[in-house]
Coordinates of C-alpha atoms in Angstrom, one line a residue:
X1 CA -65.6 -19.1 -28.8
X2 CA -65.9 -15.2 -29.4
X3 CA -62.6 -14.8 -27.8
X4 CA -61.1 -17.3 -30.2
X5 CA -62.4 -15.5 -33.1
X6 CA -61.6 -12.5 -31.7
X7 CA -57.9 -12.8 -31.2
X8 CA -57.9 -14.7 -34.7
X9 CA -59.4 -11.5 -36.0
X10 CA -56.6 -9.1 -34.0
X11 CA -53.5 -11.8 -35.2
X12 CA -54.7 -11.3 -38.4
X13 CA -55.1 -7.2 -38.4
X14 CA -51.6 -7.5 -36.9
X15 CA -50.0 -8.8 -39.9
X16 CA -51.8 -7.0 -42.1
X17 CA -50.9 -3.9 -40.4
X18 CA -48.0 -3.5 -38.1
X19 CA -46.0 -5.8 -35.8
X20 CA -46.2 -4.8 -32.0
X21 CA -42.6 -3.2 -32.5
X22 CA -44.0 -1.2 -35.2
X23 CA -47.3 -0.1 -33.1
X24 CA -44.8 0.9 -30.4
X25 CA -42.3 3.0 -32.5
X26 CA -45.8 5.0 -34.0
X27 CA -46.7 5.6 -30.5
X28 CA -43.0 7.3 -29.4
X29 CA -43.1 8.9 -32.8
X30 CA -46.6 10.1 -31.9
X31 CA -46.2 11.4 -28.3
X32 CA -42.9 13.1 -29.3
X33 CA -44.2 15.0 -32.1
X34 CA -47.0 16.2 -30.1
X35 CA -44.6 17.0 -27.2
X36 CA -42.8 19.3 -30.1
X37 CA -45.8 20.4 -31.1
X38 CA -46.0 21.9 -27.9
X39 CA -43.1 23.6 -27.6
X40 CA -43.2 24.7 -30.8
X41 CA -46.7 26.5 -30.3
X42 CA -45.6 27.9 -27.1
X43 CA -42.5 29.4 -28.1
X44 CA -44.8 31.5 -30.9
X45 CA -48.2 31.4 -30.4
X46 CA -48.7 33.4 -33.7
X47 CA -47.6 29.6 -35.7
X48 CA -51.1 28.0 -34.5
X49 CA -51.4 24.2 -35.9
X50 CA -54.2 24.1 -38.3
X51 CA -56.3 20.8 -38.0
X52 CA -56.1 18.1 -39.9
X53 CA -57.3 14.5 -40.4
X54 CA -55.8 11.3 -40.3
X55 CA -56.8 7.8 -42.1
X56 CA -59.1 6.0 -40.2
X57 CA -59.9 2.3 -40.4
X58 CA -61.2 -0.6 -38.5
X59 CA -59.1 -2.5 -41.8
X60 CA -56.2 -2.0 -42.8
X61 CA -56.5 -0.8 -47.2
X62 CA -53.9 -2.3 -49.3
X63 CA -51.6 0.3 -50.0
X64 CA -49.8 0.3 -53.9
X65 CA -46.3 -1.1 -53.9
X66 CA -43.4 0.7 -55.8
X67 CA -43.4 0.0 -58.8
X68 CA -40.4 -1.4 -60.0
X69 CA -37.9 -0.1 -62.4
X70 CA -39.1 -2.1 -65.9
X71 CA -35.8 -2.3 -67.2
X72 CA -32.9 -1.6 -64.8
X73 CA -30.5 -2.2 -67.8
X74 CA -31.8 0.7 -69.9
X75 CA -31.8 2.8 -66.6
X76 CA -28.0 1.8 -66.0
X77 CA -26.7 2.4 -69.5
X78 CA -28.4 5.7 -69.3
X79 CA -26.8 6.4 -66.2
X80 CA -23.2 5.5 -67.8
X81 CA -23.6 8.0 -70.8
X82 CA -24.6 10.8 -68.7
X83 CA -21.1 9.6 -66.2
X84 CA -18.9 8.8 -69.3
X85 CA -20.2 12.8 -70.4
X86 CA -19.1 13.9 -66.8
X87 CA -16.0 12.6 -67.3
X88 CA -15.2 13.9 -70.7
X89 CA -16.0 17.5 -68.7
X90 CA -14.6 17.2 -65.6
X91 CA -13.9 20.7 -64.2
X92 CA -10.3 21.3 -63.7
X93 CA -8.3 22.3 -61.4
X94 CA -9.9 20.8 -58.3
X95 CA -10.9 23.4 -55.5
X96 CA -10.2 22.3 -52.1
X97 CA -12.9 20.6 -49.9
X98 CA -12.9 21.4 -46.0
X99 CA -12.7 18.1 -43.7
X100 CA -15.4 20.4 -42.1
X101 CA -17.2 23.1 -43.1
X102 CA -15.9 26.5 -41.7
X103 CA -17.9 29.7 -41.9
X104 CA -16.9 32.7 -44.2
X105 CA -17.0 36.3 -43.0
X106 CA -20.3 37.7 -43.2
X107 CA -21.7 37.6 -46.9
X108 CA -21.4 41.5 -47.2
X109 CA -17.6 41.2 -46.7
X110 CA -17.4 41.2 -50.5
X111 CA -13.8 42.0 -50.9
X112 CA -12.9 38.6 -48.3
X113 CA -15.2 36.4 -51.0
X114 CA -14.3 37.4 -54.0
X115 CA -11.2 36.1 -53.3
X116 CA -11.6 33.0 -51.3
X117 CA -10.8 30.7 -54.4
X118 CA -7.8 31.2 -56.7
X119 CA -9.7 30.7 -60.1
X120 CA -7.7 32.8 -62.8
X121 CA -9.6 34.3 -65.4
X122 CA -8.0 31.8 -68.3
X123 CA -9.7 28.6 -66.0
X124 CA -12.8 30.4 -65.7
X125 CA -13.4 30.9 -69.1
X126 CA -12.6 27.2 -70.0
X127 CA -14.6 26.1 -67.3
X128 CA -17.6 28.5 -68.8
X129 CA -17.2 27.1 -72.4
X130 CA -16.9 23.1 -71.2
X131 CA -19.9 23.7 -68.9
X132 CA -22.1 25.0 -71.6
X133 CA -20.7 22.7 -73.7
X134 CA -22.1 19.7 -71.5
X135 CA -25.6 21.0 -71.2
X136 CA -25.7 21.2 -75.3
X137 CA -25.5 17.5 -74.8
X138 CA -27.6 16.4 -71.8
X139 CA -29.4 13.5 -73.9
X140 CA -33.2 13.7 -74.2
X141 CA -35.5 12.8 -71.4
X142 CA -36.0 8.9 -71.3
X143 CA -39.6 8.3 -72.4
X144 CA -41.7 4.9 -70.5
X145 CA -38.9 4.6 -68.3
X146 CA -40.1 6.5 -64.7
X147 CA -44.2 6.2 -63.7
X148 CA -46.2 7.9 -61.5
X149 CA -45.2 9.8 -58.1
X150 CA -44.1 8.9 -55.2
X151 CA -41.6 9.6 -52.5
X152 CA -37.7 8.5 -51.6
X153 CA -35.4 8.3 -49.3
X154 CA -32.1 7.4 -48.9
X155 CA -31.3 5.0 -45.7
X156 CA -28.8 2.0 -44.3
X157 CA -28.2 1.1 -40.9
X158 CA -29.4 4.1 -38.5
X159 CA -30.7 6.0 -41.2
X160 CA -33.7 3.2 -41.7
X161 CA -34.8 3.4 -38.4
X162 CA -35.0 7.5 -38.8
X163 CA -37.1 6.3 -42.1
X164 CA -39.0 3.8 -40.5
X165 CA -40.2 6.6 -37.8
X166 CA -40.6 8.9 -40.9
X167 CA -42.7 6.6 -43.0
X168 CA -45.2 5.8 -39.9
X169 CA -46.0 9.4 -39.4
X170 CA -46.8 9.1 -43.3
X171 CA -49.1 6.4 -43.2
X172 CA -50.5 7.6 -39.8
X173 CA -51.6 11.0 -41.1
X174 CA -53.4 8.9 -44.8
X175 CA -50.9 8.9 -47.3
X176 CA -50.9 6.2 -50.1
X177 CA -48.0 7.5 -51.9
X178 CA -45.7 4.4 -52.5
X179 CA -42.3 4.5 -51.3
X180 CA -38.4 3.8 -52.2
X181 CA -35.8 2.9 -49.5
X182 CA -32.4 3.3 -51.6
X183 CA -29.2 1.6 -49.9
X184 CA -25.9 2.1 -51.1
X185 CA -25.8 -2.3 -51.1
X186 CA -26.8 -4.8 -49.6
X187 CA -24.6 -4.4 -46.8
X188 CA -26.4 -1.7 -45.5
X189 CA -29.8 -4.0 -45.4
X190 CA -30.7 -5.9 -42.2
X191 CA -31.8 -9.0 -42.6
X192 CA -36.2 -9.5 -43.3
X193 CA -36.5 -5.4 -42.7
X194 CA -37.5 -5.1 -46.3
X195 CA -40.3 -7.8 -46.3
X196 CA -41.8 -6.3 -43.3
X197 CA -41.8 -3.2 -44.6
X198 CA -43.5 -4.4 -48.4
X199 CA -46.7 -4.8 -47.2
X200 CA -46.7 -0.9 -46.2
X201 CA -46.3 0.1 -49.8
X202 CA -42.8 0.4 -49.5
X203 CA -40.0 -0.7 -52.0
X204 CA -36.0 -1.3 -51.2
X205 CA -34.0 -0.3 -53.7
X206 CA -29.8 -0.4 -53.9
X207 CA -28.0 1.8 -55.5
X208 CA -25.2 -0.8 -56.3
X209 CA -27.5 -2.4 -58.8
X210 CA -27.3 0.9 -60.7
X211 CA -23.9 1.9 -60.5
X212 CA -20.6 2.0 -59.2
X213 CA -21.0 3.1 -55.3
X214 CA -17.2 3.2 -54.7
X215 CA -16.8 6.3 -57.6
X216 CA -18.5 8.4 -55.2
X217 CA -17.2 9.5 -51.9
X218 CA -19.0 11.9 -50.1
X219 CA -22.5 10.5 -48.5
X220 CA -23.8 13.7 -50.2
X221 CA -23.8 12.7 -53.4
X222 CA -26.2 10.0 -53.5
X223 CA -29.3 12.0 -53.1
X224 CA -29.4 13.1 -56.8
X225 CA -28.6 9.8 -58.0
X226 CA -31.2 8.2 -55.6
X227 CA -33.2 11.2 -57.5
X228 CA -32.5 9.7 -61.1
X229 CA -32.6 6.1 -60.7
X230 CA -35.8 7.1 -58.7
X231 CA -39.0 4.3 -60.4
X232 CA -41.1 7.5 -60.3
X233 CA -41.8 10.4 -62.5
X234 CA -42.5 12.8 -60.0
X235 CA -40.6 12.3 -57.0
X236 CA -41.4 13.6 -53.0
X237 CA -37.3 13.3 -51.6
X238 CA -37.1 13.5 -47.8
X239 CA -34.2 13.0 -45.5
X240 CA -34.7 10.1 -43.3
X241 CA -35.0 11.8 -40.2
X242 CA -37.4 14.7 -41.6
X243 CA -41.1 13.9 -40.4
X244 CA -44.2 15.1 -42.2
X245 CA -46.6 16.7 -39.7
X246 CA -49.7 16.6 -42.3
X247 CA -50.2 14.4 -45.4
X248 CA -47.5 15.9 -47.9
X249 CA -49.9 13.7 -51.0
X250 CA -51.4 17.1 -51.5
X251 CA -48.6 19.2 -52.5
X252 CA -48.5 17.3 -56.0
X253 CA -51.4 19.4 -56.6
X254 CA -50.6 22.6 -55.3
X255 CA -50.4 25.5 -57.4
X256 CA -46.7 25.9 -57.0
X257 CA -45.8 22.1 -58.1
X258 CA -48.5 22.4 -60.9
X259 CA -46.9 25.6 -62.3
X260 CA -43.4 24.9 -62.7
X261 CA -42.5 21.6 -61.5
X262 CA -40.2 22.3 -59.0
X263 CA -40.6 22.7 -55.0
X264 CA -37.3 23.7 -52.8
X265 CA -37.3 25.2 -49.5
X266 CA -35.3 27.4 -47.7
X267 CA -32.5 27.1 -45.5
X268 CA -31.3 30.0 -42.3
X269 CA -28.9 31.9 -44.0
X270 CA -27.7 33.8 -47.7
X271 CA -25.1 32.4 -50.1
X272 CA -21.8 32.4 -49.8
X273 CA -21.3 31.1 -53.5
X274 CA -18.0 32.4 -55.3
X275 CA -18.9 35.3 -58.0
X276 CA -17.6 33.4 -60.5
X277 CA -20.6 31.2 -60.2
X278 CA -23.1 32.6 -62.1
X279 CA -20.9 33.0 -64.9
X280 CA -19.2 29.6 -65.6
X281 CA -22.7 28.1 -65.1
X282 CA -24.5 30.4 -67.4
X283 CA -26.3 31.9 -65.1
X284 CA -24.9 35.2 -65.6
X285 CA -22.7 37.3 -68.3
X286 CA -20.7 38.7 -66.0
X287 CA -18.5 37.9 -63.0
X288 CA -21.1 39.5 -59.6
X289 CA -20.0 42.4 -58.5
X290 CA -22.3 42.2 -55.3
X291 CA -22.7 40.0 -52.1
X292 CA -25.0 37.1 -53.0
X293 CA -28.3 37.8 -51.7
X294 CA -29.5 34.3 -53.4
X295 CA -31.4 32.3 -50.4
X296 CA -29.9 28.9 -49.9
X297 CA -32.1 26.1 -49.5
X298 CA -32.1 22.8 -47.9
X299 CA -32.4 19.8 -49.3
X300 CA -34.3 17.6 -46.5
X301 CA -37.4 17.5 -48.8
X302 CA -37.5 17.9 -52.8
X303 CA -40.3 18.0 -55.3
X304 CA -39.2 17.4 -58.6
X305 CA -41.0 16.0 -61.6
X306 CA -38.0 14.8 -63.5
X307 CA -39.8 15.2 -67.2
X308 CA -40.2 18.8 -66.7
X309 CA -36.8 19.2 -65.0
X310 CA -35.4 16.5 -66.6
X311 CA -32.0 18.6 -68.3
X312 CA -31.8 20.0 -64.7
X313 CA -31.6 16.9 -62.9
X314 CA -29.3 15.9 -65.2
X315 CA -27.1 19.0 -64.6
X316 CA -27.5 19.1 -60.6
X317 CA -26.4 15.5 -60.9
X318 CA -23.1 16.8 -62.8
X319 CA -22.4 18.9 -59.7
X320 CA -23.0 16.5 -56.9
X321 CA -20.8 13.7 -59.2
X322 CA -17.6 16.5 -58.7
X323 CA -19.3 18.1 -56.4
X324 CA -16.5 17.5 -53.4
X325 CA -13.4 18.2 -55.8
X326 CA -15.6 21.4 -57.6
X327 CA -19.1 22.3 -57.3
X328 CA -19.3 22.0 -53.7
X329 CA -16.4 24.3 -53.2
X330 CA -17.7 26.8 -56.0
X331 CA -21.0 27.1 -54.5
X332 CA -20.6 27.8 -50.9
X333 CA -16.5 28.3 -50.8
X334 CA -15.9 26.0 -48.3
X335 CA -19.0 27.9 -45.4
X336 CA -21.7 26.4 -44.2
X337 CA -24.3 23.9 -46.1
X338 CA -20.8 22.7 -48.1
X339 CA -22.6 19.5 -49.7
X340 CA -25.5 19.5 -52.2
X341 CA -28.2 21.4 -50.9
X342 CA -27.7 24.1 -53.2
X343 CA -26.4 22.1 -56.1
X344 CA -30.6 22.0 -57.2
X345 CA -31.1 25.7 -57.7
X346 CA -27.9 26.3 -59.2
X347 CA -28.7 23.7 -61.7
X348 CA -32.3 25.6 -62.5
X349 CA -31.1 29.0 -62.4
X350 CA -28.6 28.2 -64.9
X351 CA -31.1 27.0 -67.5
X352 CA -33.1 29.3 -66.7
X353 CA -36.5 27.4 -66.2
X354 CA -39.0 28.3 -64.1
X355 CA -39.0 26.5 -60.1
X356 CA -40.7 27.6 -57.1
X357 CA -38.6 28.4 -53.8
X358 CA -41.2 28.3 -50.8
X359 CA -41.2 31.9 -49.4
X360 CA -41.8 31.2 -45.6
X361 CA -38.4 31.4 -43.8
X362 CA -38.1 27.8 -41.6
X363 CA -39.3 27.9 -38.2
X364 CA -36.9 26.3 -35.6
X365 CA -38.0 24.6 -33.0
X366 CA -35.8 24.2 -29.8
X367 CA -36.3 24.0 -25.9
X368 CA -38.1 26.7 -25.0
X369 CA -35.7 27.5 -21.6
X370 CA -37.1 31.3 -21.9
X371 CA -40.6 30.9 -20.8
X372 CA -40.1 27.6 -19.1
X373 CA -37.2 28.0 -17.1
X374 CA -35.6 24.2 -18.2
X375 CA -34.1 22.8 -20.7
X376 CA -30.9 24.7 -23.5
X377 CA -32.4 26.3 -25.8
X378 CA -30.5 23.7 -27.9
X379 CA -32.2 23.3 -31.6
X380 CA -34.0 20.0 -32.1
X381 CA -35.6 20.4 -35.4
X382 CA -36.7 22.7 -38.7
X383 CA -40.2 23.4 -39.5
X384 CA -41.2 23.5 -43.4
X385 CA -44.3 25.3 -44.2
X386 CA -46.9 23.9 -47.3
X387 CA -46.0 25.6 -50.4
X388 CA -49.7 26.2 -50.2
X389 CA -49.4 28.4 -47.5
X390 CA -50.9 32.1 -47.9
X391 CA -47.7 34.3 -49.0
X392 CA -46.5 35.9 -46.1
X393 CA -48.0 39.1 -46.0
X394 CA -44.0 40.9 -45.7
X395 CA -40.7 39.1 -46.8
X396 CA -39.3 37.3 -44.2
X397 CA -42.8 36.9 -42.1
X398 CA -44.3 33.8 -40.9
X399 CA -48.0 35.0 -40.4
X400 CA -49.5 32.5 -42.6
X401 CA -47.4 29.5 -42.1
X402 CA -48.7 25.9 -42.3
X403 CA -46.4 23.3 -40.9
X404 CA -45.9 20.4 -43.6
X405 CA -42.4 19.0 -42.5
X406 CA -40.1 18.6 -39.6
X407 CA -36.9 18.1 -40.2
X408 CA -35.2 16.6 -37.0
X409 CA -31.4 17.6 -38.3
X410 CA -30.0 18.3 -34.4
X411 CA -32.1 15.5 -32.2
X412 CA -32.4 12.4 -34.3
X413 CA -35.9 10.1 -34.7
X414 CA -34.3 6.8 -33.2
X415 CA -35.9 4.8 -30.8
X416 CA -32.4 4.5 -28.4
X417 CA -32.4 8.6 -28.6
X418 CA -35.8 8.6 -26.7
X419 CA -35.8 5.5 -24.4
X420 CA -32.4 6.0 -23.0
X421 CA -30.0 9.0 -23.5
X422 CA -27.3 7.7 -21.5
X423 CA -27.3 4.4 -23.2
X424 CA -23.6 3.6 -25.2
X425 CA -24.7 3.9 -28.7
X426 CA -23.3 0.7 -31.3
X427 CA -20.4 1.3 -32.1
X428 CA -20.9 -0.1 -35.7
X429 CA -24.0 2.6 -36.0
X430 CA -21.8 5.5 -34.3
X431 CA -19.1 5.0 -36.7
X432 CA -21.7 4.6 -39.6
X433 CA -23.3 8.0 -38.3
X434 CA -19.5 9.8 -38.4
X435 CA -19.2 8.1 -41.9
X436 CA -19.2 10.8 -44.4
X437 CA -19.2 8.6 -47.3
X438 CA -22.8 7.2 -46.2
X439 CA -25.6 8.6 -47.9
X440 CA -27.1 9.2 -45.1
X441 CA -24.7 11.3 -43.4
X442 CA -24.1 14.9 -43.6
X443 CA -22.4 17.5 -42.0
X444 CA -23.7 17.8 -38.1
X445 CA -26.6 16.4 -38.8
X446 CA -27.7 18.2 -41.6

């Protein structure tokens, strides 16, 4: 009798909390996270992981379901209004887009960089005027459309598996943020997947319900669209392969975010933008006369208040809308990071509004060949700091680094990758991973 009662209780708990498959995924995720932490700490003991407490309960607490967008037609009309404006202000001429980003000469080689793009003075002036006109016509923030705080991912196919691991860690760490999973269209959704995750405070959304997805030719472009369509006013965006290592709910109340409304995280290199970028976007009154000292950002995580930075979101969406044929190349000139990532700070600088760039350099996690004599030294992931971490004593130092996100841009968080590295990958998923039009796809895992 007692045994029967216990079995019924466990079955009820299993249905309320996690399926057996989910528990296995979480266990694998937790074990691998601990292993990577060991690699990380062993490589540089100065970066000790501070302790944190996970939510623990014998009974699952109900989680908030991501609220539906109350008026889908209204947000779709707003999107059409914006894209009509974008079409009228189409940049000209088209700039070449590389099939694969190629590294430019060193950023200090200004003579090479300043002549990398063939934009005439007349074209530059015309684009500056058109850009200023577009900024002046951005519609007002739509009251009562976006509400609350939440987290979003862009998923589909194998990227859904990566995101499931990420959101599993999110819940394990105690986050109660509602979550939206954005798919390109219904073809990307596996049967039963959305119903299974709904009990964990996660809602599935289809970009195709709000826009014509065939208008986008690069997966990069869907990131800004998902930020735009998300029902949340305050949004934390994470790439599907980005794993929180501490409860990220706290960053909405961090001083950098409360003071500015936008938090972005650094990438590894300085910008290779055209010297004309600032002049064209109105951020500068003249063409740059020296190499860029601007730090690039890593857009695997973005924290954005849409009400405070509505114009910035719309402008970065414009840059992504025309990204493949103009802005991606203008901002990077085909250098590393060609894509969406630096459209966000470019828009904020163009509008001269406050935002926060986390001052701590990212920490690379890799197999530690030097200390163990094993491994390849290959990079695994990038660790990004909590924006509330104390500022480093000197620029570029990391003594006060408190980790928050582990962006696994190289080693992906799929069960197959960990359990059987020699198993052949499903041809459909392999094609999807290398399809640059897929919302989750990025060059070289970025």
